[in-house]
């Protein structure tokens, strides 16, 4: 996030812009590489993301790595509304990329961030989002070490789009991948499902529920690191974002060429979320989460892994929800709460767009 050089050839009558006020709005000039961009970086981004790597003021970050294997991932965020109950696009961007690293068994270390700002975005909104990113990065133990800012004309964006790229230190022995899953393994879930997607939809459509719905947007890194530290035999991790629990399990079953059987009675959907899904005609199994994951572990470690997750979550919600079996064709079977069975299939599209 190197600041552009100061413009030294200002014409008479031009003066250095005043510090950004909370009621200012983003101008095209904020992306022009001149004084306004410099001011934006110095007043918002640098105070929010301050760390030794960023303070080199260079074109790129020079990084130390405590591992000979790196994990790298990238994702873009276009959620609407920008701020929703339980989070905003900033916390979503940091936690989402941190969680992708965590699902690879990596310890997240560094992030880059690309800001695409729309002309007219209130500076106060940008400041709120940057501060949210700061808090989420601190909670995850990652540094935001480099970035980029562009401004597009009014009408050509939707307030703000973010791209975050993350790198982390791979564990020397853990390989989290569907091809590690074996018949007899246990399937565990870390939390309740469907809160993020329904909370964002409710905020977007001004739907009110009692009690109000909150996204589960959160970092999963510390939970995964606890399992690794306890030497749980982890086969595969998967965060349950777009497509929710059902899609995550279907993808893993397909890649491992095995059958997954899960029990609906062991999957928690909080009552207001369940009520909203019934009212709106959504299946909570397919609704996105941003703070929940499944982990497939060796059967002998399943109960111990649940105990660790419950202790860390301070909740009884984490549970063993199913098992892995041999099969002639990979698929996922749900044992329903009324005693029947249902084969879960991939949806043809996304139930809820613009939720991440």
GROMACS .gro file of C-alpha atoms in nm:
model
  356
    1UNK     CA    1   0.000   0.000   0.000
    2UNK     CA    2   0.268   0.243  -0.109
    3UNK     CA    3   0.147   0.605  -0.093
    4UNK     CA    4   0.175   0.795  -0.420
    5UNK     CA    5   0.429   1.078  -0.435
    6UNK     CA    6   0.317   1.421  -0.326
    7UNK     CA    7   0.228   1.657  -0.606
    8UNK     CA    8   0.482   1.939  -0.593
    9UNK     CA    9   0.353   2.151  -0.882
   10UNK     CA   10   0.018   2.274  -0.751
   11UNK     CA   11  -0.119   2.576  -0.928
   12UNK     CA   12  -0.185   2.900  -0.740
   13UNK     CA   13  -0.510   2.886  -0.553
   14UNK     CA   14  -0.493   2.511  -0.498
   15UNK     CA   15  -0.427   2.403  -0.145
   16UNK     CA   16  -0.364   2.079   0.034
   17UNK     CA   17  -0.703   1.916   0.099
   18UNK     CA   18  -0.831   1.920   0.453
   19UNK     CA   19  -0.838   1.589   0.643
   20UNK     CA   20  -1.128   1.367   0.538
   21UNK     CA   21  -1.441   1.450   0.734
   22UNK     CA   22  -1.696   1.188   0.825
   23UNK     CA   23  -1.953   1.346   0.592
   24UNK     CA   24  -1.714   1.359   0.293
   25UNK     CA   25  -1.775   1.133  -0.002
   26UNK     CA   26  -1.538   0.941  -0.224
   27UNK     CA   27  -1.446   1.129  -0.541
   28UNK     CA   28  -1.295   0.999  -0.862
   29UNK     CA   29  -0.984   1.195  -0.765
   30UNK     CA   30  -0.939   0.966  -0.463
   31UNK     CA   31  -0.830   0.700  -0.710
   32UNK     CA   32  -0.612   0.929  -0.920
   33UNK     CA   33  -0.281   0.872  -0.747
   34UNK     CA   34  -0.251   1.232  -0.624
   35UNK     CA   35  -0.294   1.411  -0.296
   36UNK     CA   36  -0.646   1.289  -0.232
   37UNK     CA   37  -0.542   0.925  -0.265
   38UNK     CA   38  -0.243   0.990  -0.040
   39UNK     CA   39  -0.475   1.152   0.212
   40UNK     CA   40  -0.718   0.860   0.195
   41UNK     CA   41  -0.440   0.612   0.263
   42UNK     CA   42  -0.286   0.812   0.544
   43UNK     CA   43  -0.614   0.898   0.720
   44UNK     CA   44  -0.797   0.564   0.691
   45UNK     CA   45  -0.600   0.266   0.564
   46UNK     CA   46  -0.261   0.312   0.728
   47UNK     CA   47  -0.399   0.378   1.081
   48UNK     CA   48  -0.636   0.082   1.047
   49UNK     CA   49  -0.386  -0.171   0.915
   50UNK     CA   50  -0.066  -0.049   1.083
   51UNK     CA   51   0.202  -0.319   1.108
   52UNK     CA   52   0.579  -0.346   1.046
   53UNK     CA   53   0.542  -0.490   0.695
   54UNK     CA   54   0.314  -0.206   0.583
   55UNK     CA   55   0.538   0.061   0.731
   56UNK     CA   56   0.812  -0.005   0.474
   57UNK     CA   57   0.612   0.218   0.232
   58UNK     CA   58   0.728   0.001  -0.057
   59UNK     CA   59   0.555  -0.136  -0.367
   60UNK     CA   60   0.532  -0.478  -0.205
   61UNK     CA   61   0.570  -0.644   0.131
   62UNK     CA   62   0.877  -0.844   0.230
   63UNK     CA   63   0.754  -1.127   0.448
   64UNK     CA   64   0.898  -1.382   0.690
   65UNK     CA   65   0.757  -1.734   0.678
   66UNK     CA   66   0.797  -2.000   0.948
   67UNK     CA   67   0.728  -2.281   0.701
   68UNK     CA   68   0.872  -2.423   0.383
   69UNK     CA   69   0.523  -2.467   0.240
   70UNK     CA   70   0.281  -2.182   0.183
   71UNK     CA   71  -0.093  -2.183   0.125
   72UNK     CA   72  -0.238  -1.900  -0.085
   73UNK     CA   73  -0.599  -1.813  -0.159
   74UNK     CA   74  -0.800  -1.521  -0.295
   75UNK     CA   75  -1.165  -1.418  -0.292
   76UNK     CA   76  -1.379  -1.117  -0.386
   77UNK     CA   77  -1.667  -0.973  -0.187
   78UNK     CA   78  -1.972  -0.796  -0.332
   79UNK     CA   79  -2.226  -0.835  -0.050
   80UNK     CA   80  -2.531  -0.610  -0.025
   81UNK     CA   81  -2.603  -0.442   0.208
   82UNK     CA   82  -2.247  -0.340   0.291
   83UNK     CA   83  -2.325  -0.343   0.663
   84UNK     CA   84  -2.554  -0.615   0.802
   85UNK     CA   85  -2.640  -0.750   1.149
   86UNK     CA   86  -2.335  -0.934   1.279
   87UNK     CA   87  -2.082  -0.791   1.033
   88UNK     CA   88  -2.003  -0.593   0.722
   89UNK     CA   89  -1.818  -0.639   0.396
   90UNK     CA   90  -1.488  -0.567   0.575
   91UNK     CA   91  -1.516  -0.837   0.842
   92UNK     CA   92  -1.655  -1.072   0.577
   93UNK     CA   93  -1.355  -1.016   0.349
   94UNK     CA   94  -1.098  -1.076   0.623
   95UNK     CA   95  -1.274  -1.371   0.788
   96UNK     CA   96  -1.364  -1.531   0.455
   97UNK     CA   97  -1.007  -1.544   0.332
   98UNK     CA   98  -0.869  -1.639   0.674
   99UNK     CA   99  -1.119  -1.925   0.686
  100UNK     CA  100  -1.019  -2.049   0.339
  101UNK     CA  101  -0.659  -2.072   0.464
  102UNK     CA  102  -0.772  -2.243   0.783
  103UNK     CA  103  -0.967  -2.505   0.585
  104UNK     CA  104  -0.637  -2.599   0.417
  105UNK     CA  105  -0.491  -2.655   0.762
  106UNK     CA  106  -0.275  -2.344   0.732
  107UNK     CA  107  -0.204  -2.082   0.996
  108UNK     CA  108  -0.308  -1.750   0.837
  109UNK     CA  109  -0.032  -1.488   0.838
  110UNK     CA  110  -0.073  -1.213   0.577
  111UNK     CA  111  -0.346  -1.055   0.367
  112UNK     CA  112  -0.356  -0.812   0.078
  113UNK     CA  113  -0.668  -0.609   0.011
  114UNK     CA  114  -0.796  -0.445  -0.307
  115UNK     CA  115  -1.058  -0.171  -0.270
  116UNK     CA  116  -1.289  -0.085  -0.562
  117UNK     CA  117  -1.473   0.227  -0.441
  118UNK     CA  118  -1.769   0.390  -0.612
  119UNK     CA  119  -1.774   0.765  -0.646
  120UNK     CA  120  -2.007   0.908  -0.380
  121UNK     CA  121  -1.942   0.642  -0.114
  122UNK     CA  122  -1.955   0.819   0.226
  123UNK     CA  123  -1.611   0.835   0.384
  124UNK     CA  124  -1.773   0.742   0.716
  125UNK     CA  125  -1.885   0.410   0.563
  126UNK     CA  126  -1.534   0.339   0.434
  127UNK     CA  127  -1.391   0.425   0.775
  128UNK     CA  128  -1.635   0.184   0.945
  129UNK     CA  129  -1.544  -0.097   0.705
  130UNK     CA  130  -1.168  -0.036   0.744
  131UNK     CA  131  -1.201  -0.043   1.122
  132UNK     CA  132  -1.399  -0.366   1.101
  133UNK     CA  133  -1.120  -0.518   0.889
  134UNK     CA  134  -0.867  -0.404   1.150
  135UNK     CA  135  -1.057  -0.579   1.431
  136UNK     CA  136  -1.109  -0.899   1.233
  137UNK     CA  137  -0.742  -0.910   1.131
  138UNK     CA  138  -0.632  -0.863   1.492
  139UNK     CA  139  -0.865  -1.140   1.610
  140UNK     CA  140  -0.726  -1.375   1.345
  141UNK     CA  141  -0.363  -1.282   1.405
  142UNK     CA  142  -0.301  -1.174   1.045
  143UNK     CA  143  -0.135  -0.861   0.907
  144UNK     CA  144  -0.278  -0.669   0.611
  145UNK     CA  145   0.051  -0.596   0.442
  146UNK     CA  146  -0.027  -0.454   0.100
  147UNK     CA  147  -0.320  -0.334  -0.105
  148UNK     CA  148  -0.462  -0.124  -0.384
  149UNK     CA  149  -0.736   0.135  -0.427
  150UNK     CA  150  -0.936   0.219  -0.737
  151UNK     CA  151  -1.236   0.451  -0.773
  152UNK     CA  152  -1.506   0.398  -1.038
  153UNK     CA  153  -1.761   0.656  -1.153
  154UNK     CA  154  -2.097   0.677  -0.979
  155UNK     CA  155  -2.332   0.415  -1.119
  156UNK     CA  156  -2.049   0.179  -1.215
  157UNK     CA  157  -2.017   0.010  -0.879
  158UNK     CA  158  -2.223  -0.071  -0.573
  159UNK     CA  159  -2.054   0.132  -0.302
  160UNK     CA  160  -1.751  -0.087  -0.245
  161UNK     CA  161  -1.614  -0.418  -0.368
  162UNK     CA  162  -1.325  -0.589  -0.189
  163UNK     CA  163  -1.072  -0.851  -0.290
  164UNK     CA  164  -0.855  -1.016  -0.028
  165UNK     CA  165  -0.567  -1.252  -0.094
  166UNK     CA  166  -0.420  -1.446   0.192
  167UNK     CA  167  -0.111  -1.654   0.253
  168UNK     CA  168  -0.048  -1.885   0.544
  169UNK     CA  169   0.200  -2.134   0.678
  170UNK     CA  170   0.110  -2.491   0.589
  171UNK     CA  171   0.122  -2.749   0.865
  172UNK     CA  172   0.419  -2.982   0.803
  173UNK     CA  173   0.217  -3.303   0.838
  174UNK     CA  174  -0.151  -3.218   0.792
  175UNK     CA  175  -0.303  -3.251   0.445
  176UNK     CA  176  -0.666  -3.142   0.455
  177UNK     CA  177  -0.816  -3.283   0.137
  178UNK     CA  178  -1.114  -3.501   0.035
  179UNK     CA  179  -0.879  -3.773  -0.089
  180UNK     CA  180  -0.775  -3.828   0.274
  181UNK     CA  181  -1.129  -3.927   0.380
  182UNK     CA  182  -1.178  -4.296   0.460
  183UNK     CA  183  -1.480  -4.522   0.519
  184UNK     CA  184  -1.568  -4.521   0.888
  185UNK     CA  185  -1.462  -4.160   0.942
  186UNK     CA  186  -1.688  -3.927   1.144
  187UNK     CA  187  -1.840  -3.603   1.014
  188UNK     CA  188  -1.848  -3.316   1.267
  189UNK     CA  189  -2.002  -2.970   1.246
  190UNK     CA  190  -1.877  -2.671   1.445
  191UNK     CA  191  -2.198  -2.468   1.482
  192UNK     CA  192  -2.554  -2.394   1.383
  193UNK     CA  193  -2.634  -2.333   1.017
  194UNK     CA  194  -2.795  -2.079   0.781
  195UNK     CA  195  -2.760  -1.765   0.993
  196UNK     CA  196  -2.544  -1.560   0.754
  197UNK     CA  197  -2.753  -1.597   0.441
  198UNK     CA  198  -3.084  -1.531   0.614
  199UNK     CA  199  -2.945  -1.235   0.814
  200UNK     CA  200  -2.813  -1.066   0.497
  201UNK     CA  201  -3.138  -1.131   0.310
  202UNK     CA  202  -3.343  -0.989   0.598
  203UNK     CA  203  -3.128  -0.674   0.609
  204UNK     CA  204  -3.145  -0.631   0.230
  205UNK     CA  205  -3.522  -0.671   0.213
  206UNK     CA  206  -3.597  -0.485   0.542
  207UNK     CA  207  -3.753  -0.797   0.692
  208UNK     CA  208  -3.788  -0.788   1.071
  209UNK     CA  209  -3.769  -1.097   1.288
  210UNK     CA  210  -3.801  -1.132   1.664
  211UNK     CA  211  -3.538  -1.183   1.790
  212UNK     CA  212  -3.335  -1.008   1.517
  213UNK     CA  213  -3.118  -1.236   1.301
  214UNK     CA  214  -2.740  -1.206   1.324
  215UNK     CA  215  -2.480  -1.335   1.078
  216UNK     CA  216  -2.237  -1.592   1.216
  217UNK     CA  217  -1.947  -1.416   1.037
  218UNK     CA  218  -1.631  -1.507   1.232
  219UNK     CA  219  -1.278  -1.639   1.203
  220UNK     CA  220  -1.246  -2.018   1.226
  221UNK     CA  221  -0.869  -2.022   1.247
  222UNK     CA  222  -0.834  -2.060   1.624
  223UNK     CA  223  -1.081  -2.352   1.631
  224UNK     CA  224  -0.888  -2.537   1.362
  225UNK     CA  225  -0.557  -2.468   1.533
  226UNK     CA  226  -0.697  -2.613   1.858
  227UNK     CA  227  -0.785  -2.936   1.677
  228UNK     CA  228  -0.442  -2.952   1.517
  229UNK     CA  229  -0.266  -2.883   1.848
  230UNK     CA  230  -0.467  -3.165   2.010
  231UNK     CA  231  -0.339  -3.398   1.733
  232UNK     CA  232  -0.687  -3.480   1.608
  233UNK     CA  233  -0.654  -3.694   1.294
  234UNK     CA  234  -0.810  -3.444   1.052
  235UNK     CA  235  -0.895  -3.582   0.709
  236UNK     CA  236  -1.064  -3.279   0.555
  237UNK     CA  237  -1.202  -2.937   0.654
  238UNK     CA  238  -1.465  -2.736   0.466
  239UNK     CA  239  -1.625  -2.402   0.555
  240UNK     CA  240  -1.994  -2.389   0.469
  241UNK     CA  241  -2.024  -2.071   0.266
  242UNK     CA  242  -2.221  -2.044  -0.061
  243UNK     CA  243  -2.438  -2.353  -0.099
  244UNK     CA  244  -2.430  -2.420   0.274
  245UNK     CA  245  -2.389  -2.753   0.451
  246UNK     CA  246  -2.548  -2.964   0.178
  247UNK     CA  247  -2.324  -2.834  -0.101
  248UNK     CA  248  -2.009  -2.865   0.111
  249UNK     CA  249  -2.083  -3.229   0.190
  250UNK     CA  250  -2.181  -3.313  -0.169
  251UNK     CA  251  -1.851  -3.168  -0.295
  252UNK     CA  252  -1.648  -3.368  -0.043
  253UNK     CA  253  -1.840  -3.691  -0.108
  254UNK     CA  254  -1.788  -3.648  -0.482
  255UNK     CA  255  -1.416  -3.583  -0.451
  256UNK     CA  256  -1.362  -3.872  -0.209
  257UNK     CA  257  -1.592  -4.107  -0.407
  258UNK     CA  258  -1.763  -4.212  -0.084
  259UNK     CA  259  -2.109  -4.203   0.073
  260UNK     CA  260  -2.184  -3.952   0.349
  261UNK     CA  261  -2.483  -4.015   0.578
  262UNK     CA  262  -2.591  -3.732   0.810
  263UNK     CA  263  -2.861  -3.706   1.078
  264UNK     CA  264  -3.095  -3.404   1.064
  265UNK     CA  265  -3.164  -3.433   1.438
  266UNK     CA  266  -2.799  -3.347   1.510
  267UNK     CA  267  -2.789  -3.034   1.290
  268UNK     CA  268  -2.888  -2.717   1.476
  269UNK     CA  269  -3.090  -2.444   1.307
  270UNK     CA  270  -3.182  -2.169   1.551
  271UNK     CA  271  -3.556  -2.119   1.580
  272UNK     CA  272  -3.577  -1.768   1.424
  273UNK     CA  273  -3.363  -1.885   1.129
  274UNK     CA  274  -3.580  -2.195   1.085
  275UNK     CA  275  -3.892  -1.978   1.099
  276UNK     CA  276  -3.752  -1.738   0.839
  277UNK     CA  277  -3.658  -2.026   0.608
  278UNK     CA  278  -4.009  -2.174   0.634
  279UNK     CA  279  -4.166  -1.835   0.573
  280UNK     CA  280  -3.949  -1.759   0.269
  281UNK     CA  281  -3.937  -2.112   0.127
  282UNK     CA  282  -3.564  -2.179   0.173
  283UNK     CA  283  -3.394  -2.501   0.278
  284UNK     CA  284  -3.149  -2.414   0.560
  285UNK     CA  285  -2.919  -2.696   0.449
  286UNK     CA  286  -2.833  -2.488   0.140
  287UNK     CA  287  -2.806  -2.144   0.307
  288UNK     CA  288  -2.460  -1.990   0.348
  289UNK     CA  289  -2.270  -1.964   0.675
  290UNK     CA  290  -1.961  -1.753   0.741
  291UNK     CA  291  -1.856  -1.894   1.077
  292UNK     CA  292  -1.923  -2.265   1.056
  293UNK     CA  293  -1.731  -2.562   0.917
  294UNK     CA  294  -1.745  -2.939   0.889
  295UNK     CA  295  -1.445  -3.153   0.967
  296UNK     CA  296  -1.406  -3.521   0.881
  297UNK     CA  297  -1.191  -3.698   1.140
  298UNK     CA  298  -1.075  -4.049   1.222
  299UNK     CA  299  -1.350  -4.230   1.419
  300UNK     CA  300  -1.135  -4.277   1.729
  301UNK     CA  301  -1.086  -3.899   1.758
  302UNK     CA  302  -1.446  -3.789   1.696
  303UNK     CA  303  -1.565  -3.752   2.057
  304UNK     CA  304  -1.248  -3.574   2.164
  305UNK     CA  305  -1.278  -3.334   1.870
  306UNK     CA  306  -1.638  -3.252   1.966
  307UNK     CA  307  -1.531  -3.184   2.324
  308UNK     CA  308  -1.266  -2.940   2.200
  309UNK     CA  309  -1.510  -2.757   1.971
  310UNK     CA  310  -1.776  -2.735   2.243
  311UNK     CA  311  -1.526  -2.599   2.492
  312UNK     CA  312  -1.395  -2.337   2.250
  313UNK     CA  313  -1.743  -2.239   2.130
  314UNK     CA  314  -1.882  -2.242   2.487
  315UNK     CA  315  -2.178  -2.428   2.339
  316UNK     CA  316  -2.322  -2.777   2.303
  317UNK     CA  317  -2.402  -2.715   1.934
  318UNK     CA  318  -2.087  -2.875   1.780
  319UNK     CA  319  -2.165  -3.242   1.726
  320UNK     CA  320  -2.102  -3.558   1.528
  321UNK     CA  321  -2.361  -3.535   1.251
  322UNK     CA  322  -2.277  -3.838   1.041
  323UNK     CA  323  -2.035  -4.093   0.908
  324UNK     CA  324  -1.855  -4.195   0.590
  325UNK     CA  325  -1.920  -4.525   0.414
  326UNK     CA  326  -1.812  -4.713   0.104
  327UNK     CA  327  -2.037  -4.669  -0.197
  328UNK     CA  328  -2.059  -4.766  -0.563
  329UNK     CA  329  -2.131  -4.399  -0.640
  330UNK     CA  330  -2.060  -4.095  -0.420
  331UNK     CA  331  -2.364  -3.929  -0.265
  332UNK     CA  332  -2.500  -3.771   0.054
  333UNK     CA  333  -2.799  -3.913   0.243
  334UNK     CA  334  -2.993  -3.717   0.503
  335UNK     CA  335  -3.178  -3.908   0.774
  336UNK     CA  336  -3.468  -3.672   0.835
  337UNK     CA  337  -3.621  -3.580   1.169
  338UNK     CA  338  -3.935  -3.786   1.083
  339UNK     CA  339  -3.741  -4.104   1.014
  340UNK     CA  340  -3.726  -4.102   0.634
  341UNK     CA  341  -3.418  -4.062   0.415
  342UNK     CA  342  -3.344  -3.806   0.145
  343UNK     CA  343  -3.060  -3.791  -0.105
  344UNK     CA  344  -2.914  -3.440  -0.117
  345UNK     CA  345  -2.839  -3.300  -0.459
  346UNK     CA  346  -2.654  -2.992  -0.581
  347UNK     CA  347  -2.878  -2.693  -0.650
  348UNK     CA  348  -2.883  -2.567  -1.008
  349UNK     CA  349  -2.819  -2.209  -0.890
  350UNK     CA  350  -2.765  -1.999  -0.582
  351UNK     CA  351  -3.069  -1.945  -0.357
  352UNK     CA  352  -2.943  -1.608  -0.234
  353UNK     CA  353  -2.711  -1.394  -0.450
  354UNK     CA  354  -2.488  -1.110  -0.321
  355UNK     CA  355  -2.447  -1.253   0.029
  356UNK     CA  356  -2.067  -1.264   0.026
   0.00000   0.00000   0.00000
